[in-house]
mmCIF file of C-alpha atoms in Angstrom:
data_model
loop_
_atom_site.group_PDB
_atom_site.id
_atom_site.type_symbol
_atom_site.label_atom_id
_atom_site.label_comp_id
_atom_site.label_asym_id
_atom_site.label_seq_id
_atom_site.Cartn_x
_atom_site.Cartn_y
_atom_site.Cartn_z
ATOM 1 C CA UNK B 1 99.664 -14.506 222.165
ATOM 2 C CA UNK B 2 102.882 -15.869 221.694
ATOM 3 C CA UNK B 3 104.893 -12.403 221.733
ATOM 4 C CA UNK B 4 103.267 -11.012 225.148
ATOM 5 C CA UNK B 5 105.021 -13.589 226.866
ATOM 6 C CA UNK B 6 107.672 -11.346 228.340
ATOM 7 C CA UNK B 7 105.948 -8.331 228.140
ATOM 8 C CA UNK B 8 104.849 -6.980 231.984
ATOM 9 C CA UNK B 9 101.322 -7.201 232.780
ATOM 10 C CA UNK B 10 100.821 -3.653 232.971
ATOM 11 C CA UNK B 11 101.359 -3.052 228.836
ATOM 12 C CA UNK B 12 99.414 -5.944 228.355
ATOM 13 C CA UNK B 13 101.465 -8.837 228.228
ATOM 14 C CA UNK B 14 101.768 -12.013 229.985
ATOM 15 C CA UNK B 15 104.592 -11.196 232.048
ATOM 16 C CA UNK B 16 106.576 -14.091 232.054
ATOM 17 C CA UNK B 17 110.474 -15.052 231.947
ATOM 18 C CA UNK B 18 113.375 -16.597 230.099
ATOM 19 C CA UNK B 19 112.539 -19.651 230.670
ATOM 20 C CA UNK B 20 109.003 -19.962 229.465
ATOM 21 C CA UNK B 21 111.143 -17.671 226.864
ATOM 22 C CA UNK B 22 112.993 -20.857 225.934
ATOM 23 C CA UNK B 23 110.305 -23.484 226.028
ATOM 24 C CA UNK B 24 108.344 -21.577 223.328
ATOM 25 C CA UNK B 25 111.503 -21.522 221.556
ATOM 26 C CA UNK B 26 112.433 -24.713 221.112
ATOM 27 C CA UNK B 27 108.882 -25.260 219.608
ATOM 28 C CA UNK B 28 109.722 -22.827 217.494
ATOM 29 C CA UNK B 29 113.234 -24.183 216.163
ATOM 30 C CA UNK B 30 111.563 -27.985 216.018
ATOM 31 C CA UNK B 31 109.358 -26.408 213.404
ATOM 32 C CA UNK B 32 111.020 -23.984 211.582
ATOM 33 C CA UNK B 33 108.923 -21.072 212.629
ATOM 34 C CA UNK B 34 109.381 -18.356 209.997
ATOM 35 C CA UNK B 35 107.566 -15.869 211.448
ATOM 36 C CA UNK B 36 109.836 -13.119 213.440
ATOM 37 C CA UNK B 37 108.667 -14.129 216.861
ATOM 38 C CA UNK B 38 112.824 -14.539 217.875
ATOM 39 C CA UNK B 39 113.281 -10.359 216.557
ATOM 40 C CA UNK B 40 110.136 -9.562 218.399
ATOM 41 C CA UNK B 41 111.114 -11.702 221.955
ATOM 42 C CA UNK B 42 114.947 -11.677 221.849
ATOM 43 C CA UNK B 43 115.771 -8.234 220.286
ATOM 44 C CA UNK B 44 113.000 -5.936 220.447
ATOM 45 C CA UNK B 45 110.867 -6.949 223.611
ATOM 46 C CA UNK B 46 114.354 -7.612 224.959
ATOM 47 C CA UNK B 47 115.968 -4.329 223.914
ATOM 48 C CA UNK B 48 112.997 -2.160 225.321
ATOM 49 C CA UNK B 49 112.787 -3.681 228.706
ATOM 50 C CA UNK B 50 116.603 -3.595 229.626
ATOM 51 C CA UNK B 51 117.204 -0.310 228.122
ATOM 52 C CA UNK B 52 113.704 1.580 227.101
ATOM 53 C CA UNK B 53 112.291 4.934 228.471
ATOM 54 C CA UNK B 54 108.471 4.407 229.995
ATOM 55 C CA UNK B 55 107.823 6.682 226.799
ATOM 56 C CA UNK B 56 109.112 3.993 224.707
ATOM 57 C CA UNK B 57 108.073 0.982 226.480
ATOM 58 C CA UNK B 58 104.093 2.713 226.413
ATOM 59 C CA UNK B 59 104.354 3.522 222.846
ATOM 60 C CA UNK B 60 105.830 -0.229 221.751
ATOM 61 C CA UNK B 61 105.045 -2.913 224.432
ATOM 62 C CA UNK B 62 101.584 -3.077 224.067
ATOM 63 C CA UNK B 63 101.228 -2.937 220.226
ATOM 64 C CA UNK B 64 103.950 -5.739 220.583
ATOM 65 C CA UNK B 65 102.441 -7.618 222.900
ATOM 66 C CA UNK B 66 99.368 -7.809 220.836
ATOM 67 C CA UNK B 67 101.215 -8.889 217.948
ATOM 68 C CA UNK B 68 100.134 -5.684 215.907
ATOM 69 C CA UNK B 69 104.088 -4.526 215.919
ATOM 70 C CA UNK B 70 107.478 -5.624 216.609
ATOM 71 C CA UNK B 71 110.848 -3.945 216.895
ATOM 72 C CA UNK B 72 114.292 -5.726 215.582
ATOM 73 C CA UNK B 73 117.647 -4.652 216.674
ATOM 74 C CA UNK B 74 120.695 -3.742 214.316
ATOM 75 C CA UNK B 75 123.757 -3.989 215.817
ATOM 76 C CA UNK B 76 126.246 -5.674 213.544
ATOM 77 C CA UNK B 77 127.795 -3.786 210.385
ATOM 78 C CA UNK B 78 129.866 -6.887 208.953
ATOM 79 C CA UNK B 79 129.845 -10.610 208.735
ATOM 80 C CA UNK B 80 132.993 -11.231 210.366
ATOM 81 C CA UNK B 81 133.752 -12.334 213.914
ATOM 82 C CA UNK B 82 133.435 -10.580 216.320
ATOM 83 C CA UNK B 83 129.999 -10.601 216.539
ATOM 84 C CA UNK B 84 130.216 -7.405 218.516
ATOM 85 C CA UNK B 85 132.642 -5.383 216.937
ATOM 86 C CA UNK B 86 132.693 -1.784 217.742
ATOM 87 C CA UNK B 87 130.095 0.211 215.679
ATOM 88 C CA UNK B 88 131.150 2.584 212.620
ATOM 89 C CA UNK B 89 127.394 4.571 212.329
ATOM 90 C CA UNK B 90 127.396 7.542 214.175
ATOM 91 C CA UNK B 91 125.351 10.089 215.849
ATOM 92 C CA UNK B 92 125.940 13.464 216.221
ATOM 93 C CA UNK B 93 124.166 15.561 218.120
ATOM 94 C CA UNK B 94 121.840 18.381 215.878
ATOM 95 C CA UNK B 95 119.710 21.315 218.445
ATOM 96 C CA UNK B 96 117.875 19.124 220.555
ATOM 97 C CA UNK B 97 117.890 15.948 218.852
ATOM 98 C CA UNK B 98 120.524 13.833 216.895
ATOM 99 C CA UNK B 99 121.597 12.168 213.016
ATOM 100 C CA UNK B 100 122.130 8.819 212.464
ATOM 101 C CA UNK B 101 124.916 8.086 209.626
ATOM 102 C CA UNK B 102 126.088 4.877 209.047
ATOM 103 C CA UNK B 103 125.039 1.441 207.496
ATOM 104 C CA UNK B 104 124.201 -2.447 208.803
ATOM 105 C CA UNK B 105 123.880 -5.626 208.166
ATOM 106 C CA UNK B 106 122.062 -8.886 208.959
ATOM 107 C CA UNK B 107 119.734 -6.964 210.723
ATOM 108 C CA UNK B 108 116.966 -9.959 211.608
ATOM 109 C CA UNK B 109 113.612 -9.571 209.742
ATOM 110 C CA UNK B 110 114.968 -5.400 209.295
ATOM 111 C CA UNK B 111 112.831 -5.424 206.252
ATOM 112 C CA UNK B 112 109.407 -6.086 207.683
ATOM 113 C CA UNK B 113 109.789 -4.702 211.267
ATOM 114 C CA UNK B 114 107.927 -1.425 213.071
ATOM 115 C CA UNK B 115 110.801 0.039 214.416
ATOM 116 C CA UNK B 116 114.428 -0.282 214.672
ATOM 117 C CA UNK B 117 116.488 -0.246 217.626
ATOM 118 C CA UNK B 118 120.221 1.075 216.260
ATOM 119 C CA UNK B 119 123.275 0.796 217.741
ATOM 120 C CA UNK B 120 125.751 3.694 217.394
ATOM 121 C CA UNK B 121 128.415 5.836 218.097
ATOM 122 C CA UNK B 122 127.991 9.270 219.736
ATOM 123 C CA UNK B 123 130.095 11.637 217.638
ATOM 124 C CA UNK B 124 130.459 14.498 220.192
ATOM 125 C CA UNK B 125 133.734 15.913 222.398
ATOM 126 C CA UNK B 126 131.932 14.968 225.736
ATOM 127 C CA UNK B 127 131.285 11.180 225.299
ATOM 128 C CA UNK B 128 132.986 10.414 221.879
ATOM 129 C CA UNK B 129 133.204 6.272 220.985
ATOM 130 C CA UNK B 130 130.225 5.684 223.436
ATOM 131 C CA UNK B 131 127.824 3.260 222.100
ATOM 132 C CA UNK B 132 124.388 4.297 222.535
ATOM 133 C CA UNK B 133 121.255 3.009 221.333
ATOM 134 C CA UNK B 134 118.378 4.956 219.271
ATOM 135 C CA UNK B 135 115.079 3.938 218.589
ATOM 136 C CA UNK B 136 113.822 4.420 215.183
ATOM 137 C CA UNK B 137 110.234 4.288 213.469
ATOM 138 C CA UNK B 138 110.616 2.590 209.917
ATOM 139 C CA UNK B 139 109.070 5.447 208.611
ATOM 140 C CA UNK B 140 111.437 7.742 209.583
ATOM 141 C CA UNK B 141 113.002 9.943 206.451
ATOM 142 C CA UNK B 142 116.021 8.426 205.430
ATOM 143 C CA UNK B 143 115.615 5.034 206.994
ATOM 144 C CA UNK B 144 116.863 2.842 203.311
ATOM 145 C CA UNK B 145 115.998 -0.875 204.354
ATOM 146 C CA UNK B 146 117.025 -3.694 201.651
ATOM 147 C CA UNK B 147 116.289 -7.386 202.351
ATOM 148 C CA UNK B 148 119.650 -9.195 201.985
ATOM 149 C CA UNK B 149 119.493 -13.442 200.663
ATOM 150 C CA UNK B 150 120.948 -16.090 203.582
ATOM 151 C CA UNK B 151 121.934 -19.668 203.998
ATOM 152 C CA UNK B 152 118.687 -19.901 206.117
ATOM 153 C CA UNK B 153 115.455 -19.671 203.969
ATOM 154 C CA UNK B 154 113.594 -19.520 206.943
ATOM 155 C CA UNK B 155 115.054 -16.681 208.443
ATOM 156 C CA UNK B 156 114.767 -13.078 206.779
ATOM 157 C CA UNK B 157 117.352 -10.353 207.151
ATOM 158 C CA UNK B 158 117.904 -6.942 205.946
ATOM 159 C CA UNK B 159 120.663 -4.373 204.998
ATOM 160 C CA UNK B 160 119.661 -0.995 206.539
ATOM 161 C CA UNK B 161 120.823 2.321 205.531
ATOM 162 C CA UNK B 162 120.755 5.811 207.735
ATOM 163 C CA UNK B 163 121.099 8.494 205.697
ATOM 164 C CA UNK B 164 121.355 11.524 207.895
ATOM 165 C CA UNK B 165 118.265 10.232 209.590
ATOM 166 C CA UNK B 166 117.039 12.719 212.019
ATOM 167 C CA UNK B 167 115.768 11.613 215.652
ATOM 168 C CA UNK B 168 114.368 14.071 218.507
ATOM 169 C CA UNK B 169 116.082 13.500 221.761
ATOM 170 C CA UNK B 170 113.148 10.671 223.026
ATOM 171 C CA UNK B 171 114.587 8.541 220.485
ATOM 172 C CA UNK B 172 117.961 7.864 222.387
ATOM 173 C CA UNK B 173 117.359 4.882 224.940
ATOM 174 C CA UNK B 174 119.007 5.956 228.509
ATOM 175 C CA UNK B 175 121.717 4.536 230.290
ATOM 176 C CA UNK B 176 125.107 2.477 229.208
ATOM 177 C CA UNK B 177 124.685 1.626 225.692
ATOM 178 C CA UNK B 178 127.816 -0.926 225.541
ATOM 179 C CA UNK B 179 126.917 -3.229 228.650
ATOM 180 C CA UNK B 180 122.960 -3.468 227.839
ATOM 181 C CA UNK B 181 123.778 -4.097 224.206
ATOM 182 C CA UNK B 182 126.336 -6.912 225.443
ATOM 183 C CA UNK B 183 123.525 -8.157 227.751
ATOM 184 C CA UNK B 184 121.016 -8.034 225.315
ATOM 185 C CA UNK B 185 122.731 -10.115 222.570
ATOM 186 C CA UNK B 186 123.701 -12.807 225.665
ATOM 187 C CA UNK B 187 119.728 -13.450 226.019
ATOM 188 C CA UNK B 188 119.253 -13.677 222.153
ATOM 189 C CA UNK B 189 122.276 -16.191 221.894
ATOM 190 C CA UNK B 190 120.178 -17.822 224.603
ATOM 191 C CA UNK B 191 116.889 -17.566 222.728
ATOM 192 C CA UNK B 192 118.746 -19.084 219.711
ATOM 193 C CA UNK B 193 120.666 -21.894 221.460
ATOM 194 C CA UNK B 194 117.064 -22.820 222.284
ATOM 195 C CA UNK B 195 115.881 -22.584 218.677
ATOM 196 C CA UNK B 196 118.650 -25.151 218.002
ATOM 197 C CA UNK B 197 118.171 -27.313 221.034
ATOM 198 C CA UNK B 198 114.341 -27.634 219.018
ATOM 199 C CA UNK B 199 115.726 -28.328 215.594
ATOM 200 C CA UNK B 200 118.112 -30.447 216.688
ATOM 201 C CA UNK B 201 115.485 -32.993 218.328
ATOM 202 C CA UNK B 202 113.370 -32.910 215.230
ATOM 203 C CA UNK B 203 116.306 -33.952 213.006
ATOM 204 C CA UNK B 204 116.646 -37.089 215.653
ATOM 205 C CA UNK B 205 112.657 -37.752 215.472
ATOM 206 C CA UNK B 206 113.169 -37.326 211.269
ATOM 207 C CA UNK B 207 116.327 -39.377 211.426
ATOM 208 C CA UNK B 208 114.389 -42.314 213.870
ATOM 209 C CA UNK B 209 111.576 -42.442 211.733
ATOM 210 C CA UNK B 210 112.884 -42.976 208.682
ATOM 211 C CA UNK B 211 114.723 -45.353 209.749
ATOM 212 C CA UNK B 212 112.143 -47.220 211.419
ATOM 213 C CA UNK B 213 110.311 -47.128 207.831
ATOM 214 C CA UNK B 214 113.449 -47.275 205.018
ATOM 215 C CA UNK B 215 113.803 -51.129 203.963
ATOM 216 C CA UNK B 216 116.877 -52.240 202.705
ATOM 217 C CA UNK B 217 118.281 -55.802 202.444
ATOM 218 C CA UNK B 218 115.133 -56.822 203.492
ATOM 219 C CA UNK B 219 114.800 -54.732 206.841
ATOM 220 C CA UNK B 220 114.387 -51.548 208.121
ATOM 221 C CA UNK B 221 117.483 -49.979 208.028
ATOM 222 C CA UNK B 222 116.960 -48.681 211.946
ATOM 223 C CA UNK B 223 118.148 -52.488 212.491
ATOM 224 C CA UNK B 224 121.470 -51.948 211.841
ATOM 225 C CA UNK B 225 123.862 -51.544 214.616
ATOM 226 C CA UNK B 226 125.530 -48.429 212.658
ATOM 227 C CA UNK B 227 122.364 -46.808 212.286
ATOM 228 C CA UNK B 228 121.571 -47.498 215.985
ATOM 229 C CA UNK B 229 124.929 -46.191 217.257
ATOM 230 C CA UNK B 230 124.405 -43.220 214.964
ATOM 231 C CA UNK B 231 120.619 -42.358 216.621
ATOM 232 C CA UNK B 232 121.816 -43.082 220.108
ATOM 233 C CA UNK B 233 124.437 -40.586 219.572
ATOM 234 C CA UNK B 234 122.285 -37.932 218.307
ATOM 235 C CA UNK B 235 119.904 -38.264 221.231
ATOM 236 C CA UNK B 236 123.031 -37.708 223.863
ATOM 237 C CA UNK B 237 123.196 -34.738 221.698
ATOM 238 C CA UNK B 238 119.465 -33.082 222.078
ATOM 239 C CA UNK B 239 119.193 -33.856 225.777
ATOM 240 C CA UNK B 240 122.959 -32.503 226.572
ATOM 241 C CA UNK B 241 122.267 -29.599 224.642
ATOM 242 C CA UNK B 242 118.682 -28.966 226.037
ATOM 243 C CA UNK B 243 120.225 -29.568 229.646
ATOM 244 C CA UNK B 244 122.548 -26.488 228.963
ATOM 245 C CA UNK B 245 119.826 -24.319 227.178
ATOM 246 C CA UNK B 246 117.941 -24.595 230.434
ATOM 247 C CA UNK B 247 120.587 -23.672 232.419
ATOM 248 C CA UNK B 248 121.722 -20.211 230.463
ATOM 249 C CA UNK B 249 117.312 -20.032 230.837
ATOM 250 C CA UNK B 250 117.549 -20.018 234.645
ATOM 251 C CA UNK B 251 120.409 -17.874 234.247
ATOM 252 C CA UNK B 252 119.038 -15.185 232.134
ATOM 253 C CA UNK B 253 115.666 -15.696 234.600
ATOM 254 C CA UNK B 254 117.263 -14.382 237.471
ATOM 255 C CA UNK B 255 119.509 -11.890 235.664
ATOM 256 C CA UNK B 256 122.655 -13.408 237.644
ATOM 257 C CA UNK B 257 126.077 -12.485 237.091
ATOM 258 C CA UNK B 258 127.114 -15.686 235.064
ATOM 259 C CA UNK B 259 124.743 -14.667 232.285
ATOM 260 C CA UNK B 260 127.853 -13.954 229.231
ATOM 261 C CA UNK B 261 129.135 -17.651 230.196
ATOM 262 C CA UNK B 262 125.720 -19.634 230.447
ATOM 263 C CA UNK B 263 125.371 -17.714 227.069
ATOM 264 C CA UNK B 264 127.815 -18.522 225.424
ATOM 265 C CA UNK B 265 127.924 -22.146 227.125
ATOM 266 C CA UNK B 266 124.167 -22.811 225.388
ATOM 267 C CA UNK B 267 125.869 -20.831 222.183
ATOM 268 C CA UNK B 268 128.600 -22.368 221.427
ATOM 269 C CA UNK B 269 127.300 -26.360 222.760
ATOM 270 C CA UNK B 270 123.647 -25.936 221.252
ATOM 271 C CA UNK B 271 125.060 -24.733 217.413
ATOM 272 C CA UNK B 272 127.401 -27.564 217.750
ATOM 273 C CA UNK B 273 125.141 -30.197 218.711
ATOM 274 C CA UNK B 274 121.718 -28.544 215.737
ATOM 275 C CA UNK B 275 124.558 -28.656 213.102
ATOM 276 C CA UNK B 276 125.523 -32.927 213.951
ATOM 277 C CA UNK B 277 122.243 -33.745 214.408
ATOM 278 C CA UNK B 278 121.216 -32.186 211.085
ATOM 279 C CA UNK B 279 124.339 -33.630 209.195
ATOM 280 C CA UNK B 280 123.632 -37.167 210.226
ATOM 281 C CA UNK B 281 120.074 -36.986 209.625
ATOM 282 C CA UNK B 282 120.341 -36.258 206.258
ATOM 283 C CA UNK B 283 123.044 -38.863 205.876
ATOM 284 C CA UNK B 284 120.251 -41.413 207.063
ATOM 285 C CA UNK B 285 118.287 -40.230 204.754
ATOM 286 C CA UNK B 286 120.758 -40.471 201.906
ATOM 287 C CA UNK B 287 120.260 -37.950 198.785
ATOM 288 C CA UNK B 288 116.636 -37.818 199.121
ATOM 289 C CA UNK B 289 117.077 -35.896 202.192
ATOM 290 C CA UNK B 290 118.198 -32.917 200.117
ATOM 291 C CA UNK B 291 115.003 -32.678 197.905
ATOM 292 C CA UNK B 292 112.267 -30.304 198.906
ATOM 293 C CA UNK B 293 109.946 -33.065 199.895
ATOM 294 C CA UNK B 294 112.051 -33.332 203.091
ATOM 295 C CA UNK B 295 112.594 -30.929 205.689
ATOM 296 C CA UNK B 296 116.088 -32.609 206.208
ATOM 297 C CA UNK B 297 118.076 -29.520 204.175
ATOM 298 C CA UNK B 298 116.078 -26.990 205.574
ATOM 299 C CA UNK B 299 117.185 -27.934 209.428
ATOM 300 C CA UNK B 300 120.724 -28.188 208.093
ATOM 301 C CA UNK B 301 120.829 -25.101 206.233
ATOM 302 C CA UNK B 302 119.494 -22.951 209.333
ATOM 303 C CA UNK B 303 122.032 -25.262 211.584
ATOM 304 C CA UNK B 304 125.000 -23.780 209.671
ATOM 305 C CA UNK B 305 123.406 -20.567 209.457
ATOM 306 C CA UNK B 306 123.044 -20.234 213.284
ATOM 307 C CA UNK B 307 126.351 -21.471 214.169
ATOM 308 C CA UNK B 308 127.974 -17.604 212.727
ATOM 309 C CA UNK B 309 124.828 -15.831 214.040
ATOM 310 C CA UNK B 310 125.360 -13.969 217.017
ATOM 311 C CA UNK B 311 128.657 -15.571 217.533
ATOM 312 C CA UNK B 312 130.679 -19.074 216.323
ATOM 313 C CA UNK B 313 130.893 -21.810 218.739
ATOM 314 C CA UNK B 314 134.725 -20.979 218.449
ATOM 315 C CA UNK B 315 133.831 -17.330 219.068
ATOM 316 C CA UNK B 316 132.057 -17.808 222.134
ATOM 317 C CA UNK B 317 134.986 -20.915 223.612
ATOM 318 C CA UNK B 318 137.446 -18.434 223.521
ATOM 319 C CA UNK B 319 135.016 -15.694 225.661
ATOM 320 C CA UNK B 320 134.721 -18.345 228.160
ATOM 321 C CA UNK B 321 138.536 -19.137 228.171
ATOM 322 C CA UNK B 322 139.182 -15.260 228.911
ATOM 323 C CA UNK B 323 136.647 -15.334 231.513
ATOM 324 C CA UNK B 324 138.336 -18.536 233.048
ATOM 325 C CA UNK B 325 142.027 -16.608 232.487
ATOM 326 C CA UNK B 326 142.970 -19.103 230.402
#
């Protein structure tokens, strides 16, 4: 099924890349899939194969795979820019295992999900302020999860507490918490610009076809030159945008060294583009693209939902201008 697709053949998946990643996507985003496939492929699947122990990877990949399981990933601890601020919950190290303390939000579909991959802050004299990630069960003692209410109907998210949660030592993930967690939030903002690059070309099908079928003045209203300039527009918009999903796709594919700019490239370009293409779509539909009978407010709810996620367009312009030296 749909979340083996980058799990490795040998736990059962598929075993395929970011860009058949992407493709499945952008199906996703053109119909408002509310099911957590983007936790389970972006953050969890993600998370597990960049920084996972073969312990962890044997006891969640092939559950996952099978779509009996996924795993989210709770990184962020405010709603403010930058999405990748420095985080507050610690762990401290207790005998041979550790305790989680801390709290975070907007943790994607946290309410519903298996296991929880947290990011925090080892609280020891050896390593102290080094980010490291911990895998934790939902059932784990201590684990408080609270689903939070967003912009985005379609999208759930979740307030998580850790109240002294204890872990045994298997629970830390190995190696350089700070540089996979930057590289695994560069794929997701790729898996999302992908999401939008979707939504964004079924605003422009909605926006065509009403106008094709809306009669005003005694013809469709898709015969006006306004209305014309205003579709044409939109559909420079879906095929730009898809053209630089693609790319960050190939990018993430071959895990080349350009991956934070192609992601924030499709980021910032792709949020942009869903958010336009929704707004003008529901201005060719006029006020009756707000009612629930249309799927016109959804698209342009979760477009101004996913521009803050995972980084503003503005956010992710000025990471390229520091990259550039500008």
């Amino acid at each position: 099924g749909w979340p083996a697709i980058l799990v490795p053949e040998a736990y059962g998946g598929l075993g395929l890349g970011w860009v058949e990643v992407v493709a499945l996507l952008e199906l996703a985003g053109e119909s408002l899939l509310c099911a957590p496939l983007f936790s389970a492929l972006c953050l969890g699947a993600s998370a597990l194969l960049a920084a996972g122990s073969e312990e962890q990877r044997a006891r969640w990949l092939p559950p996952l795979a099978a779509g009996n399981a996924f795993v989210t990933l709770a990184w962020q601890e405010s709603g403010r820019n930058p999405p990748r601020e420095a985080p507050q919950t610690t762990a401290r190290s207790d005998g041979p295992g550790f305790v989680l303390s801390g709290r975070k939000r907007w943790v994607p579909d946290g309410a519903a999900a298996d296991a929880i991959i947290v990011a925090a802050r080892l609280d020891d004299s050896r390593t102290e302020g080094a980010i490291t990630l911990f895998l934790v069960p939902a059932d784990t003692p201590g684990l408080v999860r609270r689903p939070i209410p967003a912009l985005d109907l379609t999208r759930r998210f979740a307030e998580i507490e850790l109240r002294e949660v204890r872990l045994p030592a298997t629970a830390r993930m190995p190696g350089d918490g700070a540089t996979t967690l930057g590289r695994i939030l560069d794929r997701a903002a790729i898996g999302l610009a992908a999401e939008q690059v979707g939504g964004a070309q079924r605003c422009l099908d909605l926006a065509v076809g009403y106008a094709k079928g809306r009669v005003q003045f005694g013809r469709p209203i898709g015969s006006f030159q306004a209305i014309k300039h205003k579709c044409a527009d939109l559909l420079l918009l879906v095929e730009s945008a898809r053209s630089a999903s693609y790319f960050a796709a190939c990018v993430a594919a071959e895990d080349a060294d350009e991956l934070e700019a192609a992601a924030s490239l499709a980021k910032a370009y792709c949020s942009e583009a869903y958010f336009r293409c929704a707004a003008d779509c529901l201005q060719i539909h006029g006020g009756v693209g707000f009612t629930w009978e249309y799927d016109v407010h959804l698209h342009l709810k979760r477009a101004k939902a996913g521009e803050a996620f995972l980084g503003s367009p503005s956010w992710h312009r000025e990471r390229i201008a520091r990259q550039m030296g500008l």
